Short mmCIF file of C-alpha atoms in Angstrom, two decimals:
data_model
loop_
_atom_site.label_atom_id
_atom_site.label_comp_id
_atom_site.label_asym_id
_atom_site.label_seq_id
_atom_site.Cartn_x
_atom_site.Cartn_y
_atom_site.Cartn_z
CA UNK A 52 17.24 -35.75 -65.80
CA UNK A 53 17.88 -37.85 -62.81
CA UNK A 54 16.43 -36.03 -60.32
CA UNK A 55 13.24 -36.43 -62.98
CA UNK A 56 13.56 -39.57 -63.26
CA UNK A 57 13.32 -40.64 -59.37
CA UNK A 58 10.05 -38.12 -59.54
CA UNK A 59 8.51 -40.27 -62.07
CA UNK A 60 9.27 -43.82 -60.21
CA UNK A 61 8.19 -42.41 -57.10
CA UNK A 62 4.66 -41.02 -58.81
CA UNK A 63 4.66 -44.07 -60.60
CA UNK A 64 4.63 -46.35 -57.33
CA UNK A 65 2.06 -44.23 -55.40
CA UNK A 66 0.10 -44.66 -58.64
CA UNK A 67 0.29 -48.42 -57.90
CA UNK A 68 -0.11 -48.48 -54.25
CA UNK A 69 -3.26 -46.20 -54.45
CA UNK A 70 -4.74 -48.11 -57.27
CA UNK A 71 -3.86 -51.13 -54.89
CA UNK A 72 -5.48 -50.08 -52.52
CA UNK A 73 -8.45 -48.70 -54.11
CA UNK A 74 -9.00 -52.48 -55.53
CA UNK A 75 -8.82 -53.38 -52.44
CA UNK A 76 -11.75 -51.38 -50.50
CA UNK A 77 -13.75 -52.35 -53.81
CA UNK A 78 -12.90 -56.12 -53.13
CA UNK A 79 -13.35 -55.51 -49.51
CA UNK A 80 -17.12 -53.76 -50.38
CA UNK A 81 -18.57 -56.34 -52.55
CA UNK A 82 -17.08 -59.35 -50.58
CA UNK A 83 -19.37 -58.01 -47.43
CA UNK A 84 -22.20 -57.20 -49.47
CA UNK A 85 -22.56 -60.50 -50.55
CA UNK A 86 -20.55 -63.36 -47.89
CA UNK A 87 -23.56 -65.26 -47.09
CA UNK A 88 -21.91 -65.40 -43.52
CA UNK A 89 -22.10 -61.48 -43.20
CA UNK A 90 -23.60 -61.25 -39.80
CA UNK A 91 -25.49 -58.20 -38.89
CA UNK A 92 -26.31 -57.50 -34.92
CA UNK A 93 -29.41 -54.41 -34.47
CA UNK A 94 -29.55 -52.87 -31.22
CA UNK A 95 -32.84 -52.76 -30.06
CA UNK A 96 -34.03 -50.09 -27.10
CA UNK A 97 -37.31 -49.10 -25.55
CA UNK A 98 -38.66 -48.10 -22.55
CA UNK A 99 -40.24 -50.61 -20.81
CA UNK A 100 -38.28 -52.94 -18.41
CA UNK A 101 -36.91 -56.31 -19.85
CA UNK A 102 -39.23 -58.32 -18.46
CA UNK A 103 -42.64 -56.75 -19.87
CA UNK A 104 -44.84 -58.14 -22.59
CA UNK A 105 -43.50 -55.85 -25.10
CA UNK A 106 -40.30 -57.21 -25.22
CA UNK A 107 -40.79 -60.64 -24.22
CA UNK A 108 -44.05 -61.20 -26.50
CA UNK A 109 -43.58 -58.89 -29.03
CA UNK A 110 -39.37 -58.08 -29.65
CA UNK A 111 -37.94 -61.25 -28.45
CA UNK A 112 -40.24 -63.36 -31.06
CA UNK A 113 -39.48 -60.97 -33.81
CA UNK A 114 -36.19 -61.48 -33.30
CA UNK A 115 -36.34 -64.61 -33.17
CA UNK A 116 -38.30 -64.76 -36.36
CA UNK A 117 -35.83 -62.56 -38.72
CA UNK A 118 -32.75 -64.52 -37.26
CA UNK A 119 -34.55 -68.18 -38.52
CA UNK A 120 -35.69 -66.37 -41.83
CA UNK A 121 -32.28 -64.94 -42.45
CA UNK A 122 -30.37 -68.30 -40.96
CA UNK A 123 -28.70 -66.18 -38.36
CA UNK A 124 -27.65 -63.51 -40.52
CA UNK A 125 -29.38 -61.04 -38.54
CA UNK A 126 -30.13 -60.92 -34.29
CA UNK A 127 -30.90 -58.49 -32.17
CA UNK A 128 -28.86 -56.79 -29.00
CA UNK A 129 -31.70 -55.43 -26.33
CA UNK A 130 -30.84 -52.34 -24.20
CA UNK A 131 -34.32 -52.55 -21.98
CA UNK A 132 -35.03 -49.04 -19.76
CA UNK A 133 -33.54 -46.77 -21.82
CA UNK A 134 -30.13 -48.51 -21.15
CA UNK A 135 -28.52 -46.42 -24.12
CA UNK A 136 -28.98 -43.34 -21.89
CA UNK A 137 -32.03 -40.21 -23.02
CA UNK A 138 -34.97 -39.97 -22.05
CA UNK A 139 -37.94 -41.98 -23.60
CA UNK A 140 -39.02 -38.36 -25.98
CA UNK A 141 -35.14 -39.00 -27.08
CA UNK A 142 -36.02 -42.50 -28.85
CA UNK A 143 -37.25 -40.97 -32.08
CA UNK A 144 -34.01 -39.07 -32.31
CA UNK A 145 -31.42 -42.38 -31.11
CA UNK A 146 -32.89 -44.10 -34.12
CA UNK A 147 -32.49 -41.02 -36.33
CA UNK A 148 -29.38 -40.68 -35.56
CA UNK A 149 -27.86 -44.17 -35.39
CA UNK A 150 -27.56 -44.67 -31.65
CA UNK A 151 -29.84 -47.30 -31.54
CA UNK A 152 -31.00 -49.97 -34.81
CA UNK A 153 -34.27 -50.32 -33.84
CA UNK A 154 -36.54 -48.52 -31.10
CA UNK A 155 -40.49 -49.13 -30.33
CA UNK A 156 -41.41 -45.54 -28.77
CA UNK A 157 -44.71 -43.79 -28.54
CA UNK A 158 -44.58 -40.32 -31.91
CA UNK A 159 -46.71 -38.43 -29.20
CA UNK A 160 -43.85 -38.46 -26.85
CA UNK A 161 -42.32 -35.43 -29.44
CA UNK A 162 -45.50 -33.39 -29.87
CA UNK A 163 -45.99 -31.94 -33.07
CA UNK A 164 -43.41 -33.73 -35.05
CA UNK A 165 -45.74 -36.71 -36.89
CA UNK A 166 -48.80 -35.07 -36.79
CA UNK A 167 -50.54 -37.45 -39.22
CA UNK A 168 -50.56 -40.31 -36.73
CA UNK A 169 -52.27 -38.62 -34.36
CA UNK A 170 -55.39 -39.21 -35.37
CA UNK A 171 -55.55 -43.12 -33.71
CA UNK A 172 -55.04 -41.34 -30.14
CA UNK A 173 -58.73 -38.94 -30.54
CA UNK A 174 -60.77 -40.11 -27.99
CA UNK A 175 -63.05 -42.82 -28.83
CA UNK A 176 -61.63 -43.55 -31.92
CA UNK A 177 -60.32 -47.09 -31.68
CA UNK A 178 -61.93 -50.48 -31.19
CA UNK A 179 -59.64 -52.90 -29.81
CA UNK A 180 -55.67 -53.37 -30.19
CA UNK A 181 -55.63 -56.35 -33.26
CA UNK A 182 -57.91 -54.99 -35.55
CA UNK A 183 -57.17 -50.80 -34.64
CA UNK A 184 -53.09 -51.67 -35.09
CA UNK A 185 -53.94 -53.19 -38.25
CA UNK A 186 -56.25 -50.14 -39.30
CA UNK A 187 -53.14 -47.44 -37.91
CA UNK A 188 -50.64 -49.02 -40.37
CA UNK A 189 -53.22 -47.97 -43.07
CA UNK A 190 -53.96 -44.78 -41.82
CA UNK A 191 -49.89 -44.64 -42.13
CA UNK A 192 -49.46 -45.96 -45.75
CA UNK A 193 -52.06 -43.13 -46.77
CA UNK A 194 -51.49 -39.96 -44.69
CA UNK A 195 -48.01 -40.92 -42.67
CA UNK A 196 -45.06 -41.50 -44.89
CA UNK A 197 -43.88 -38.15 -45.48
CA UNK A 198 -43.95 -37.66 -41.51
CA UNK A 199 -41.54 -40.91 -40.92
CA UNK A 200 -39.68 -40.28 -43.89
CA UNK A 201 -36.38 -40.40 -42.13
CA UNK A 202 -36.97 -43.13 -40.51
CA UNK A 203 -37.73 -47.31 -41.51
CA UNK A 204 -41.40 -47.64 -40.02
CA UNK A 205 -41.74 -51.71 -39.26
CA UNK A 206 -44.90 -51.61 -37.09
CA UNK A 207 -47.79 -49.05 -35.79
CA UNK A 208 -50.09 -50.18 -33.16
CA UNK A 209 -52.50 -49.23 -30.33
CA UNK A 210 -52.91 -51.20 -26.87
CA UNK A 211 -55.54 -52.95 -24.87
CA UNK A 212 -58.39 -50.61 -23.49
CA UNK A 213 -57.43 -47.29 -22.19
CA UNK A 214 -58.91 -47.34 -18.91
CA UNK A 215 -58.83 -44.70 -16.00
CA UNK A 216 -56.89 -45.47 -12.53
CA UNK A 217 -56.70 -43.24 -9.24
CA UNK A 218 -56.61 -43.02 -5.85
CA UNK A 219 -59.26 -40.67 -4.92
CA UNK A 220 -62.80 -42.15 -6.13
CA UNK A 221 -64.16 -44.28 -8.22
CA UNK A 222 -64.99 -42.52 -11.80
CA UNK A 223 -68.94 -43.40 -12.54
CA UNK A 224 -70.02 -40.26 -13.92
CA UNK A 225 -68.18 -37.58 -16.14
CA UNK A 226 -68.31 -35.10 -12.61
CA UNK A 227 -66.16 -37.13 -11.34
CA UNK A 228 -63.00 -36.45 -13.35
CA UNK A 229 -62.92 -32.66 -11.94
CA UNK A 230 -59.95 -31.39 -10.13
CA UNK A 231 -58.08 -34.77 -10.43
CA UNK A 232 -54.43 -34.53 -10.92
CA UNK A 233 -53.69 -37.73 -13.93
CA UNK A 234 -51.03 -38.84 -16.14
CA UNK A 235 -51.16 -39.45 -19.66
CA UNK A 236 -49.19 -40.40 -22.50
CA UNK A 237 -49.79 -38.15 -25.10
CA UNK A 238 -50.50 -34.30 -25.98
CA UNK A 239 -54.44 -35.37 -27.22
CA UNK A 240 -54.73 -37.77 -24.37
CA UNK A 241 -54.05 -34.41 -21.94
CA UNK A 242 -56.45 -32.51 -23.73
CA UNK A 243 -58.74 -34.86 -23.21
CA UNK A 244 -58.33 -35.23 -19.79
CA UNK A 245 -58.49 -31.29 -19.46
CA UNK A 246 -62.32 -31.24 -21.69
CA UNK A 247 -63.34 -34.06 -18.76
CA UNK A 248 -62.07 -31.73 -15.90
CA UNK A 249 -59.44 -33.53 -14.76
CA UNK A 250 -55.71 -31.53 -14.58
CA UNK A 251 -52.75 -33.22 -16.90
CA UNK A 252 -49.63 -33.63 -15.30
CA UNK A 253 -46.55 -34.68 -17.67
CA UNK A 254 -44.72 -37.72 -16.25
CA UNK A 255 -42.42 -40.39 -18.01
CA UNK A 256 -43.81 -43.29 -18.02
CA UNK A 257 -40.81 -44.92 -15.63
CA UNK A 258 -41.20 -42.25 -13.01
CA UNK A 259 -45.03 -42.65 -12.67
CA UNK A 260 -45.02 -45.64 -9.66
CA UNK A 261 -43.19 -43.07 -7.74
CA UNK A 262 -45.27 -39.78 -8.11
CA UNK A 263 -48.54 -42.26 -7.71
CA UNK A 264 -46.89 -43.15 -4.55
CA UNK A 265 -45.66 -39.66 -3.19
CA UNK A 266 -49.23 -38.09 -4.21
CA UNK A 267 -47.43 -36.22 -7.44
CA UNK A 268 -50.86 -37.48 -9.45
CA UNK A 269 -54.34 -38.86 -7.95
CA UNK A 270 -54.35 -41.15 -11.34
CA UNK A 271 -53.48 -42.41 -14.63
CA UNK A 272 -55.30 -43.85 -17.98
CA UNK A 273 -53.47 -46.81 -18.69
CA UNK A 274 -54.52 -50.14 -20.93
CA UNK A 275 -54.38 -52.87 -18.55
CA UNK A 276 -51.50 -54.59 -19.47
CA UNK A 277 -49.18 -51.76 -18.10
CA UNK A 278 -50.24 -51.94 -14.46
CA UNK A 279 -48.33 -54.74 -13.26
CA UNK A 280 -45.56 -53.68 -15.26
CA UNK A 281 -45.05 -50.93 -13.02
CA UNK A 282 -46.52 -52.49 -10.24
CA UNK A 283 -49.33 -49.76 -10.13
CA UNK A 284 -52.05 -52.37 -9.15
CA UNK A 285 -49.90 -52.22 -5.43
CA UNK A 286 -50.90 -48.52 -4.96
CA UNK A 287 -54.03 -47.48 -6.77
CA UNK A 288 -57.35 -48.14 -5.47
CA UNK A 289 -60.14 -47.73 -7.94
CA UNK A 290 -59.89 -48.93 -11.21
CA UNK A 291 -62.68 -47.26 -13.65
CA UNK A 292 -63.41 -49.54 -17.17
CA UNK A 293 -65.47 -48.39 -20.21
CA UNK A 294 -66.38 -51.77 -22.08
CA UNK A 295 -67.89 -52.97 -25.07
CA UNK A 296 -69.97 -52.31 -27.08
CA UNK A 297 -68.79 -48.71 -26.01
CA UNK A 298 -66.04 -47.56 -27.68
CA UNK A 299 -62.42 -47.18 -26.36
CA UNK A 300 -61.67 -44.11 -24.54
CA UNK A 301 -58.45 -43.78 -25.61
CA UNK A 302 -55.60 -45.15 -27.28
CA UNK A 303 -51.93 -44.06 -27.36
CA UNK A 304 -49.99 -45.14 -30.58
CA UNK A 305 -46.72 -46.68 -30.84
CA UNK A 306 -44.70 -47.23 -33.43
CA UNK A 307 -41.16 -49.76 -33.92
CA UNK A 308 -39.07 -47.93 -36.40
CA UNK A 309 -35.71 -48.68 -37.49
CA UNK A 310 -32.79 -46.66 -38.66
CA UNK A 311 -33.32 -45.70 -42.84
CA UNK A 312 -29.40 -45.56 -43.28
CA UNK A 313 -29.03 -49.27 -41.43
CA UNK A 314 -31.62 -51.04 -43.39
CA UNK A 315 -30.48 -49.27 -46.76
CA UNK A 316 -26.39 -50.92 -46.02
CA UNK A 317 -28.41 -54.19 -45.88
CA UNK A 318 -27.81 -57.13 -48.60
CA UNK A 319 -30.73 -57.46 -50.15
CA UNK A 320 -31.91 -61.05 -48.70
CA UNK A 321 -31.65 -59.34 -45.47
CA UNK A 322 -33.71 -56.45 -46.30
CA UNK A 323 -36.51 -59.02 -47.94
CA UNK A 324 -37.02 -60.37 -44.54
CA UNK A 325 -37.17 -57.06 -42.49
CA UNK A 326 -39.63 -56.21 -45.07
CA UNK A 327 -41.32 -59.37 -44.57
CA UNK A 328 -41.77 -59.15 -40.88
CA UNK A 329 -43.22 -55.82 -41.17
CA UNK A 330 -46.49 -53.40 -41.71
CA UNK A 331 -50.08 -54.62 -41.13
CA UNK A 332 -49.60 -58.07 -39.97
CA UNK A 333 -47.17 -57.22 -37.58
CA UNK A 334 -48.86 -54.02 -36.44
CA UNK A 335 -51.93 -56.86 -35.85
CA UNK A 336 -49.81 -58.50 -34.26
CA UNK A 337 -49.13 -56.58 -31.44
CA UNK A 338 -52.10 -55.29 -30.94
CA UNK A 339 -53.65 -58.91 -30.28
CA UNK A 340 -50.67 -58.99 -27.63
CA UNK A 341 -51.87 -56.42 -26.01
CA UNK A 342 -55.22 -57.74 -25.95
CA UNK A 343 -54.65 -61.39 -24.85
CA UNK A 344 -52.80 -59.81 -21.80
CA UNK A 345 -56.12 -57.97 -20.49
CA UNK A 346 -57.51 -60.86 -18.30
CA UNK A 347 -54.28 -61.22 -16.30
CA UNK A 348 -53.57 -58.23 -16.10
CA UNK A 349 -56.43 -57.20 -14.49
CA UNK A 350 -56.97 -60.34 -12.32
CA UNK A 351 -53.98 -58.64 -10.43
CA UNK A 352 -55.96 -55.54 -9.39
CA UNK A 353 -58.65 -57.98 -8.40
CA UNK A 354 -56.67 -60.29 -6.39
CA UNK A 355 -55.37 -57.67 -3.75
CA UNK A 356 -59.29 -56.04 -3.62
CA UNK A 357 -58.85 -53.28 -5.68
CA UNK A 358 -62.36 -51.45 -6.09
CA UNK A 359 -63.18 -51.97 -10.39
CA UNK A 360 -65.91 -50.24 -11.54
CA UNK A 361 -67.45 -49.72 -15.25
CA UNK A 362 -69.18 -46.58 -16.35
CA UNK A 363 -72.40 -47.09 -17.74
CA UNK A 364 -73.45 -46.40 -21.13
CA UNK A 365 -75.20 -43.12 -20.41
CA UNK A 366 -72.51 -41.66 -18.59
CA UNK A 367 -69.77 -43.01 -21.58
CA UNK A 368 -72.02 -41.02 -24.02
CA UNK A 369 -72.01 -37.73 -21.82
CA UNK A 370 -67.90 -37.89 -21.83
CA UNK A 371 -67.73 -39.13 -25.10
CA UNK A 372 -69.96 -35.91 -25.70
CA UNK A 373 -67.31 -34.02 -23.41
CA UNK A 374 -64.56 -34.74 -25.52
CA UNK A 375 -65.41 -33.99 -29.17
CA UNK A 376 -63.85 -30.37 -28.94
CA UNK A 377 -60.68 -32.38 -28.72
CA UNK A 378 -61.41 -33.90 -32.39
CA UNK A 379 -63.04 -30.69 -33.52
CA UNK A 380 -59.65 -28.57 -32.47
CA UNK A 381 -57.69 -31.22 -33.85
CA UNK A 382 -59.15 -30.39 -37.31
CA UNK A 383 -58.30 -27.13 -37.36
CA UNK A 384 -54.89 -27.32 -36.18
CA UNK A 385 -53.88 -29.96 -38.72
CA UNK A 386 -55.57 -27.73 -41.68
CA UNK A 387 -53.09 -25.18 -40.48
CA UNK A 388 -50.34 -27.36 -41.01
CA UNK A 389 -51.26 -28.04 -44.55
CA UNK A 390 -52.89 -31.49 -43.47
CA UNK A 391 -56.27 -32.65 -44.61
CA UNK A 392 -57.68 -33.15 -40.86
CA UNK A 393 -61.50 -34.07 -41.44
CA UNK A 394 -60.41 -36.52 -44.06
CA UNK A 395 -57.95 -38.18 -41.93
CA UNK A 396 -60.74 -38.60 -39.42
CA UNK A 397 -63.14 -39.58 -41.98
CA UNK A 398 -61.04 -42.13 -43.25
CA UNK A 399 -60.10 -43.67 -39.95
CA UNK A 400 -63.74 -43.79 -38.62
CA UNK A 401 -64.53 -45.70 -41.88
CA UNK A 402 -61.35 -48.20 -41.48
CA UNK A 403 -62.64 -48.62 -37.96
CA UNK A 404 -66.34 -49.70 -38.83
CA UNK A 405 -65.18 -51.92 -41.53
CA UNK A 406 -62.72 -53.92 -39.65
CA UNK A 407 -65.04 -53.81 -36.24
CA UNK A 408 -67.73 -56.09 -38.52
#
């Protein structure tokens, strides 16, 4: 009887410290869910160096933004240049996995894996950055969500221009594209450049300024804004522009997601103002960036003599003419994946007129 009796106390006091306990994590839980001085820190990576537009235009004022709007609940932690370690293709899967918060990374850079988005990066599909970022957050609300479904999508958006850079000749007719070795960003923009002539080499974006320099690649199609970034306008000679009215040769897209299981721990205040500094305004946004940084930009290339050039109109509509097996392939390989790719295009094309008038 004794011996049951010190069984019982001693069940009956681990009884009390787990229940103890247990009131404790619950106390513990709902106190941080809902201290209004809960702070909450995101890490932020990308690609780019610290000092480029993206971040210091586009991050660094969103940042600023949500920490105001949440009164300094939430701010951001940058790790510029991949300083979390992986390569830039890796981004997708830091965020995935919790590595990183936040991460702005191109979908092309893993081939095959959001194949709904692709459709902004067919050649001559996009207008401008502003009103095309606007029209790929659409394109994402009605073909996309399944594809980013493990993921918290804030922002989708296109650059400046894509224009062409080597160091061979200047580009004024579609001939001149053949047996040029160029970087691209993208699986479609490769297979574009391969339907011009031209050979696509796969580079990361950081190690292009040193295979332009060693003769790895003749050239590159960049947007503007990226060339003093990397300091490309130092060691490329001819510069190559399709303007308006004639359409954009091509766009990469981008995209700023942010880790699902992070922004589902979030109070709810904080997640009202992620969700209101995100999707089609935003997207905007940073395409306008993008676009305001084109004058500059350029003005670099021109200031140390750099040979600019723009294609004419005829020649635009023989590559443009070039390039449609690219869009007509595209079809079919999406249809094999179960996706709808004609009305994808359809519906983009239309987005695009209306928000080009």
């Amino acid at each position: 009887m004794k011996v049951r009796r010190v069984k019982l106390a001693l069940m009956g006091a681990m009884a009390l410290m787990l229940s103890a306990c247990t009131d404790d994590i619950g106390t513990q839980t709902t106190t941080n869910s809902s201290d209004g001085d809960e702070k909450v820190v995101l890490k932020v990576t990308h690609f780019w160096p610290a000092t480029a537009m993206s971040q210091k235009k586009v991050l660094e004022p969103w940042c600023e933004k949500i920490a105001t709007e949440s009164n300094g609940k939430l701010s951001c932690q940058f790790y510029p240049a991949m300083q979390l370690g992986g390569t830039p293709a890796q981004l997708i899967d830091q965020v995935t996995d919790g590595v990183a918060d936040i991460v702005w990374t191109l979908p092309g850079y893993t081939a095959g894996r959001f194949p709904s988005m692709e459709v902004m990066e067919l050649p001559f599909m996009t207008v401008d950055g502003e009103k095309s970022s606007r029209v790929a957050w659409q394109m994402y609300e009605e073909f996309g969500q399944k594809d980013f479904e493990k993921v918290k999508p804030l922002a989708f958006n296109v650059h400046d221009r894509g224009q062409i850079h080597n160091n061979v000749r200047p580009i004024t007719k579609l001939e001149d594209f053949k047996g040029l070795k160029m970087r691209a960003p993208t699986r479609l923009t490769n297979k574009m450049l391969e339907a011009l002539g031209a050979t696509p080499v796969n580079i990361p974006l950081p190690s292009l300024s040193e295979s332009i320099s060693k003769g790895v690649v003749d050239g590159y199609i960049l947007p503007w804004e990226v060339v003093p970034t990397l300091k490309l306008h130092e060691m490329t000679k001819y510069h190559s522009e399709i303007n308006s009215p004639d359409p954009v040769l091509y766009s990469a897209l981008f995209s700023i997601v942010m880790n699902k299981q992070k922004y589902d721990s979030l109070p709810d205040d904080l997640k009202k103002v992620i969700d209101g500094n995100s999707g089609a305004e935003f997207s905007a946004s940073i395409g306008k960036a993008w676009d305001e940084e084109i004058t500059q930009a350029r003005q670099q290339a021109v200031d140390r003599g750099n040979l600019i050039n723009t294609i004419s109109s005829d020649e635009v509509k023989r590559i443009q003419d070039a390039t449609r097996k690219v869009e007509t392939r595209w079809v079919d390989e999406m249809n094999d994946k179960g996706y709808d790719g004609q009305a994808m295009i359809n519906r983009a094309k239309e987005l695009m007129a209306t928000s080009a008038n």
